[in-house]
Tab-separated table of C-alpha atoms (C1' of nucleotides) in Angstrom:
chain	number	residue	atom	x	y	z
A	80	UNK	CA	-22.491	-20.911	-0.660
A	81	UNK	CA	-22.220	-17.685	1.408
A	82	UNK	CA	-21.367	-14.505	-0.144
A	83	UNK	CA	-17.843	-12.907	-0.045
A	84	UNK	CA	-17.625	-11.252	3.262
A	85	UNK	CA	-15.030	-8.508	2.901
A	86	UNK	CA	-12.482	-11.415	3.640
A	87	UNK	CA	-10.215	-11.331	7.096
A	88	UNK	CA	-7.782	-12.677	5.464
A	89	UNK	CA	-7.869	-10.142	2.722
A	90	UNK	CA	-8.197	-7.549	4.957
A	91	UNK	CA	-4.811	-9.119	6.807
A	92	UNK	CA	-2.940	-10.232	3.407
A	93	UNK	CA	-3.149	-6.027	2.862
A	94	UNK	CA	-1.753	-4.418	6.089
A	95	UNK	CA	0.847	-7.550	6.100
A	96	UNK	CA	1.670	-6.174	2.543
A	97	UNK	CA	1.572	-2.241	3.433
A	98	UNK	CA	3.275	-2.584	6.027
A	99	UNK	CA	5.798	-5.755	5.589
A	100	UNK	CA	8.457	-3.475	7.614
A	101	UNK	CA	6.825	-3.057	10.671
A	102	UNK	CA	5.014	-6.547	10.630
A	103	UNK	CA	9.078	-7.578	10.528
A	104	UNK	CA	9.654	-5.784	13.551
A	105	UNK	CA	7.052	-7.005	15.183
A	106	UNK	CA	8.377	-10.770	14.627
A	107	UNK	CA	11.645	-10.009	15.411
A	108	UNK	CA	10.079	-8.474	19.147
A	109	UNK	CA	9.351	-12.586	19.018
A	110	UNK	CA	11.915	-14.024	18.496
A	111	UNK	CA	15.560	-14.251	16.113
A	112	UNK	CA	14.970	-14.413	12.317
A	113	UNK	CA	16.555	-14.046	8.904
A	114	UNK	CA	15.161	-13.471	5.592
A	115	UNK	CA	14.456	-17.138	4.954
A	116	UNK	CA	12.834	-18.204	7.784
A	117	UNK	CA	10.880	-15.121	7.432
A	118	UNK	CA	9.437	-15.826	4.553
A	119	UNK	CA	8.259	-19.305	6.036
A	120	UNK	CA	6.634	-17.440	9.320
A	121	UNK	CA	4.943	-14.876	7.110
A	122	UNK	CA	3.203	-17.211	4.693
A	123	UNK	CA	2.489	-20.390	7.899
A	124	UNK	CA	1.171	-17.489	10.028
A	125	UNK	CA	-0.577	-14.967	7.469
A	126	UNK	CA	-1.102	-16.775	4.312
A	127	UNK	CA	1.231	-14.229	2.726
A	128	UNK	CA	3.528	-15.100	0.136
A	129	UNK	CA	6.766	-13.096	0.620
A	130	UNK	CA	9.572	-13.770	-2.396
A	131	UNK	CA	12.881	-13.086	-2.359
A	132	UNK	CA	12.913	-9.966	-4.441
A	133	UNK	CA	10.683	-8.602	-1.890
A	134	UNK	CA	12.187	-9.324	1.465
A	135	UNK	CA	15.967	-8.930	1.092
A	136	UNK	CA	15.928	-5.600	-0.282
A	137	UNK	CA	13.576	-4.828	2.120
A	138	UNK	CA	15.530	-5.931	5.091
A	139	UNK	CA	18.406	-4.446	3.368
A	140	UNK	CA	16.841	-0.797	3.117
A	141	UNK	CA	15.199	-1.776	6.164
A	142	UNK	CA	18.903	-1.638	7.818
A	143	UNK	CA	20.363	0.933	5.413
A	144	UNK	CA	17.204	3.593	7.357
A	145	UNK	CA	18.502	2.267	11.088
A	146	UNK	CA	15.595	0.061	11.990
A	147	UNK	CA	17.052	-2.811	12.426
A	148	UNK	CA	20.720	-4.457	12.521
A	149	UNK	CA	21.916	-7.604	10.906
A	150	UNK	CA	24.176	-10.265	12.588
A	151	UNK	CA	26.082	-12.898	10.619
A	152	UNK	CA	26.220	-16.109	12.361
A	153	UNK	CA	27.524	-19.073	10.820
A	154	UNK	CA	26.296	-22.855	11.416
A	155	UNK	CA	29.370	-24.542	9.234
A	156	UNK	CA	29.416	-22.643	6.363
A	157	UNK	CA	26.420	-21.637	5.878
A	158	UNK	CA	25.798	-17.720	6.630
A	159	UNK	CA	22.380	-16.366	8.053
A	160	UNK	CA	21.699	-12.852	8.773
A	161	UNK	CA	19.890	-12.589	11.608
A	162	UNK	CA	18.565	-9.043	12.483
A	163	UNK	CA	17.501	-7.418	15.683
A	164	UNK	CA	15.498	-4.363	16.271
A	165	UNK	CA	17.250	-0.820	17.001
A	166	UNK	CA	15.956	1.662	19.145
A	167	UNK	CA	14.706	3.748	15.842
A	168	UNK	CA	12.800	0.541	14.962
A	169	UNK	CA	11.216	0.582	18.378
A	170	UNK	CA	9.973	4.169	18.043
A	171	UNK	CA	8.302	3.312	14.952
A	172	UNK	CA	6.570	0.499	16.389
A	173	UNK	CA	5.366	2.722	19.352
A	174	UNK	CA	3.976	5.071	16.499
A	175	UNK	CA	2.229	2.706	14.830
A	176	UNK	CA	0.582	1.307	17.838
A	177	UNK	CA	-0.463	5.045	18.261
A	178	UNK	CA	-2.313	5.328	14.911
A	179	UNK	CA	-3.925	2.188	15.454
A	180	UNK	CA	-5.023	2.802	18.665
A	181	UNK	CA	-6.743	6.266	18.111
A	182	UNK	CA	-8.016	4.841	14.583
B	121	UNK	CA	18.542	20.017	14.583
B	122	UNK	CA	17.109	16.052	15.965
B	123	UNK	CA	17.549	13.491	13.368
B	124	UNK	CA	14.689	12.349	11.463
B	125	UNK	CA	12.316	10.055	13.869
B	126	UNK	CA	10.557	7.328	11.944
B	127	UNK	CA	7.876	10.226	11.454
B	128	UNK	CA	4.149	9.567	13.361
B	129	UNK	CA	2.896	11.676	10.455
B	130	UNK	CA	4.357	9.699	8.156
B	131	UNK	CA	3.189	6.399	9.430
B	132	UNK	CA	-0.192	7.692	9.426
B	133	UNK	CA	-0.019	9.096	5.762
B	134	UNK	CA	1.204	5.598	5.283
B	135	UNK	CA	-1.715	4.411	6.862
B	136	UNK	CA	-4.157	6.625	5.218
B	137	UNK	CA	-2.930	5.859	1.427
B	138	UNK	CA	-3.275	1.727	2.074
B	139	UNK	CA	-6.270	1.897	3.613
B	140	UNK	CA	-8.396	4.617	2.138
B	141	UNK	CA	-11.341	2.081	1.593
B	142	UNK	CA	-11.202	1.472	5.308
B	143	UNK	CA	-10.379	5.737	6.427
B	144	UNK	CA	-13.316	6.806	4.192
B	145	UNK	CA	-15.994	4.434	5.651
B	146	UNK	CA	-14.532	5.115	8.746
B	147	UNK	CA	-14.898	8.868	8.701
B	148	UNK	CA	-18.756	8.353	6.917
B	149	UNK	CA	-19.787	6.626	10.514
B	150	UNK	CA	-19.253	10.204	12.644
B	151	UNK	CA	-20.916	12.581	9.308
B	152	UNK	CA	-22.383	12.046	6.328
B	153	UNK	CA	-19.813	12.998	3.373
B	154	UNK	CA	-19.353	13.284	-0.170
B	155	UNK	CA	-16.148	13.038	-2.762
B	156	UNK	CA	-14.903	16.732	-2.715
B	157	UNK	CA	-16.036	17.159	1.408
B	158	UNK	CA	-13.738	13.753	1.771
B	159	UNK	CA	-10.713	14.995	0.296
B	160	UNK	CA	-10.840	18.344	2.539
B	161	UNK	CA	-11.234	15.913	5.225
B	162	UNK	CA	-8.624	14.041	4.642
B	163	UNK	CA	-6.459	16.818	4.068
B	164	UNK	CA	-7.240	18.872	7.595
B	165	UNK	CA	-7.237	15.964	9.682
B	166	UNK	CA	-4.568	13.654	8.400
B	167	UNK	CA	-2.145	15.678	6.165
B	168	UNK	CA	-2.751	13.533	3.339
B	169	UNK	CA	-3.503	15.049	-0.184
B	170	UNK	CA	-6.104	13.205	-2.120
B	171	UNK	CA	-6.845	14.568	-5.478
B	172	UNK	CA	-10.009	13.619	-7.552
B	173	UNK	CA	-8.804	11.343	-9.770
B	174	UNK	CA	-8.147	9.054	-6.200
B	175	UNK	CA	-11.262	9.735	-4.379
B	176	UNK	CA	-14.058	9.166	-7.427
B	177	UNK	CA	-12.630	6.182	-9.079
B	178	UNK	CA	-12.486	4.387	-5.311
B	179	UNK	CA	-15.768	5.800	-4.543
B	180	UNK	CA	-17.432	4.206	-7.467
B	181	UNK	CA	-15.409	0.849	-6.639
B	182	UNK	CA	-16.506	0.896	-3.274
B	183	UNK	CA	-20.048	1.149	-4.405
B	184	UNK	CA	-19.783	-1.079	-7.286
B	185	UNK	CA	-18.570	-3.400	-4.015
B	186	UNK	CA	-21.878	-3.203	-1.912
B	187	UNK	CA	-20.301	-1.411	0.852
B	188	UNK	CA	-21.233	1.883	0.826
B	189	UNK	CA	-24.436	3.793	-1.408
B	190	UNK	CA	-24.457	7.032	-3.191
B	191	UNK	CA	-27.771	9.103	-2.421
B	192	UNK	CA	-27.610	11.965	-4.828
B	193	UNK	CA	-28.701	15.188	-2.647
B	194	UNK	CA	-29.584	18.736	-4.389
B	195	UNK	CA	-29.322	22.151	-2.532
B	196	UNK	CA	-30.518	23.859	-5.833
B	197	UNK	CA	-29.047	22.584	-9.105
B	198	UNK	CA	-25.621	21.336	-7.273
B	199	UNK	CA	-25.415	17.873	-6.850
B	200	UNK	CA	-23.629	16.049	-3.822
B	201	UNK	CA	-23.231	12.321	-3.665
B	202	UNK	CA	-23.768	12.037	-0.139
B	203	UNK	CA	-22.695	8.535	0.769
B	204	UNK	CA	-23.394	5.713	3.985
B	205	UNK	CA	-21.931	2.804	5.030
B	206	UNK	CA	-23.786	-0.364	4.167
B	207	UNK	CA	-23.807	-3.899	6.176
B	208	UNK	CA	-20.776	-5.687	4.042
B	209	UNK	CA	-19.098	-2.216	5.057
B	210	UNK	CA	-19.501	-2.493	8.587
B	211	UNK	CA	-18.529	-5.952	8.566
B	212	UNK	CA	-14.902	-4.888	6.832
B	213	UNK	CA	-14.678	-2.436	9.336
B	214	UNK	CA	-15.088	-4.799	11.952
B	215	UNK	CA	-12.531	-7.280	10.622
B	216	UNK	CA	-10.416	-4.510	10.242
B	217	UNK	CA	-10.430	-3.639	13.663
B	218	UNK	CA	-10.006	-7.472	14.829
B	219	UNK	CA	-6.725	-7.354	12.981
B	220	UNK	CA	-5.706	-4.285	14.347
B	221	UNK	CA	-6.417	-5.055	17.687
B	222	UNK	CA	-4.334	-8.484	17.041
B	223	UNK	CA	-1.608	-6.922	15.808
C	71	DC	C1'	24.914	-39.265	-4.328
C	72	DC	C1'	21.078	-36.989	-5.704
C	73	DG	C1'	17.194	-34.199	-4.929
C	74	DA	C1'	14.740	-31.250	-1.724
C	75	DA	C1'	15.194	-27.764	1.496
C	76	DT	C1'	17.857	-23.936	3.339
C	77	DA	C1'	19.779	-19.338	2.501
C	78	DT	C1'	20.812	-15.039	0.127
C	79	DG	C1'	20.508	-12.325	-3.805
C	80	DT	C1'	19.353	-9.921	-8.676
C	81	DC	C1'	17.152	-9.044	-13.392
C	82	DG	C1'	13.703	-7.456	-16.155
C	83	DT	C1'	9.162	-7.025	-17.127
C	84	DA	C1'	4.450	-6.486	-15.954
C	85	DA	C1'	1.014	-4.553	-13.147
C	86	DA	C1'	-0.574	-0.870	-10.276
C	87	DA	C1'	-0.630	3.547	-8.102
C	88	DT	C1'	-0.006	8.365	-8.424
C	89	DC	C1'	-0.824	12.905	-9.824
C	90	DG	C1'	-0.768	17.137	-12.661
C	91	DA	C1'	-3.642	18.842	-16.049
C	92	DT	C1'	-7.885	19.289	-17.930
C	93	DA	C1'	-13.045	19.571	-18.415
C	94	DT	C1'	-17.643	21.095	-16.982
C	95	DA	C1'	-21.102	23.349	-14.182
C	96	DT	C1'	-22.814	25.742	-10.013
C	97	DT	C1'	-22.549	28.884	-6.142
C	98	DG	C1'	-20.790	32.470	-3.199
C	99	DT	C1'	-18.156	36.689	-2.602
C	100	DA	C1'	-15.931	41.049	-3.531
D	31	DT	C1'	-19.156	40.549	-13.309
D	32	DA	C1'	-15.303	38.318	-12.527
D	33	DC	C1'	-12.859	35.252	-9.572
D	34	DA	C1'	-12.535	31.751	-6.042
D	35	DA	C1'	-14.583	27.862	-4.174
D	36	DT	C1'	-17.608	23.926	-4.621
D	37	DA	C1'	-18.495	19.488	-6.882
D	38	DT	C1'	-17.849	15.611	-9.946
D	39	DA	C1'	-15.143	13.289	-13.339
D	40	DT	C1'	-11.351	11.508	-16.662
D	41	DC	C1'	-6.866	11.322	-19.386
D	42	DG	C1'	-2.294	10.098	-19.833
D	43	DA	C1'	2.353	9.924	-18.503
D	44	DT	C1'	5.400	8.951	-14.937
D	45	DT	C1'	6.768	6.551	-10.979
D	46	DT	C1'	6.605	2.891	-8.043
D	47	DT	C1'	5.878	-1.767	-6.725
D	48	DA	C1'	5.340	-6.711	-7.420
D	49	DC	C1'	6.927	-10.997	-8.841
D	50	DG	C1'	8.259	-14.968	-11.739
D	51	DA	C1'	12.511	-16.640	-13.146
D	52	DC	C1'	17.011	-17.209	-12.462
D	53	DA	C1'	21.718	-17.699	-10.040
D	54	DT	C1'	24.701	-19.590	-6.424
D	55	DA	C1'	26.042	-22.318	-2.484
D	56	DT	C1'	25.217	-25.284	1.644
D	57	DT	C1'	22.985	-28.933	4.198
D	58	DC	C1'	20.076	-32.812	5.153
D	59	DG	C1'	17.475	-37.082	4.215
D	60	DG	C1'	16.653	-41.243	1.724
DNA sequence: CCGAATATGTCGTAAAATCGATATATTGTA
DNA sequence: TACAATATATCGATTTTACGACATATTCGG
C-alpha cells in the first residue's frame, strides 16, 4: 500500500550487522550472556538473524583483541561461556558513543 | 609506547565505510557536493580513502533509490553532478538518527 | 524414550566489497 | 606547453564476509 520508506528496521538490521561487536558489548552492559542466548536476544530484539559461524568466531576474536573475557560455568554438564566486558571493551564503547554523538 | 586503544579513528573509519549512504547525505545537508568534491571530503575530515570506483557506483544507486538527485552544473565545458537530498533521504536520515540515539 | 531445544563449533562455497589500474576530458599553473 | 589537479566512470582481480549445512553433546518436555 505505502511505498518503501527507507525501512527502520533496515536501517537497524545494518548497524546491528556492522557493528555486531559493539552491539555485543552493549548487551553484555545488560546483563550475562553466551553465544546461544545471544543469538536468541539479537534476532527477539532486532529481527537479526545471527548463525553460528558468525557469532562464535566473533566472540572468539572478540576475546583473542581483549574486549571481552569468557567464563565457563557449568549447569550439570553442560558448559556455557559466558563473557563479560574488559576495560578495553569499555573504551571502545565510550568511542563509539563519541562518533555517534557528534554525527 | 601505549598499547593500541580500540582506535576512535578507527571506529569512525568503521563507521564511515558501513554507512556511506547515510555520511554522504549527511555531509550534502551543510554544502552542496559532487562525486570527486565528496571523496576529498571524506578524506580531510574523516581519514577515510574513497576512490571512484566507491563513490560513483553508490552515487548512481542512491539516485536510482529516490533519495538524492543529480543536477548537472557547467562552469564552462566541465561538468559537476552537484547533488541534494530528497524527502525519502531525509526520512533515512531521520531513522538513522532514531536508532542512533536508541542505541 | 524420542524429538525439540540448548550450546558450541567448523567447512566450504557463494556473495559482496575493495581497490589499483585504466580511460577520457577539462582546467589551472608554472 | 607540459604537468598537476579536477571530474566522471569502469574493469577485473583479490580479499573479505556471509551463511547454509553439518557435527557433537546435553537437557527438557510430552
Amino acid at each position: 500500500m505505502s511505498e518503501e520508506e527507507p525501512g527502520l528496521a533496515e536501517l537497524r538490521t545494518r548497524f546491528v550487522r556492522g557493528f555486531l561487536d559493539v552491539t555485543i558489548m552493549k548487551m553484555l552492559l545488560e546483563e550475562p550472556l553466551w553465544g546461544y542466548k545471544m543469538m536468541g536476544v539479537l534476532r527477539d530484539r532486532y529481527g537479526v538473524k545471527v548463525g553460528p559461524p558468525v557469532i562464535y568466531p566473533l566472540l572468539d576474536s572478540m576475546e583473542a583483541d581483549g574486549l571481552i573475557l569468557a567464563e565457563e560455568v557449568y549447569s550439570g554438564k553442560r558448559k556455557r561461556k559466558v563473557y563479560k566486558v574488559l576495560p578495553k571493551g569499555e573504551t571502545m564503547l565510550k568511542n563509539m558513543d563519541r562518533i555517534l554523538k557528534d554525527f
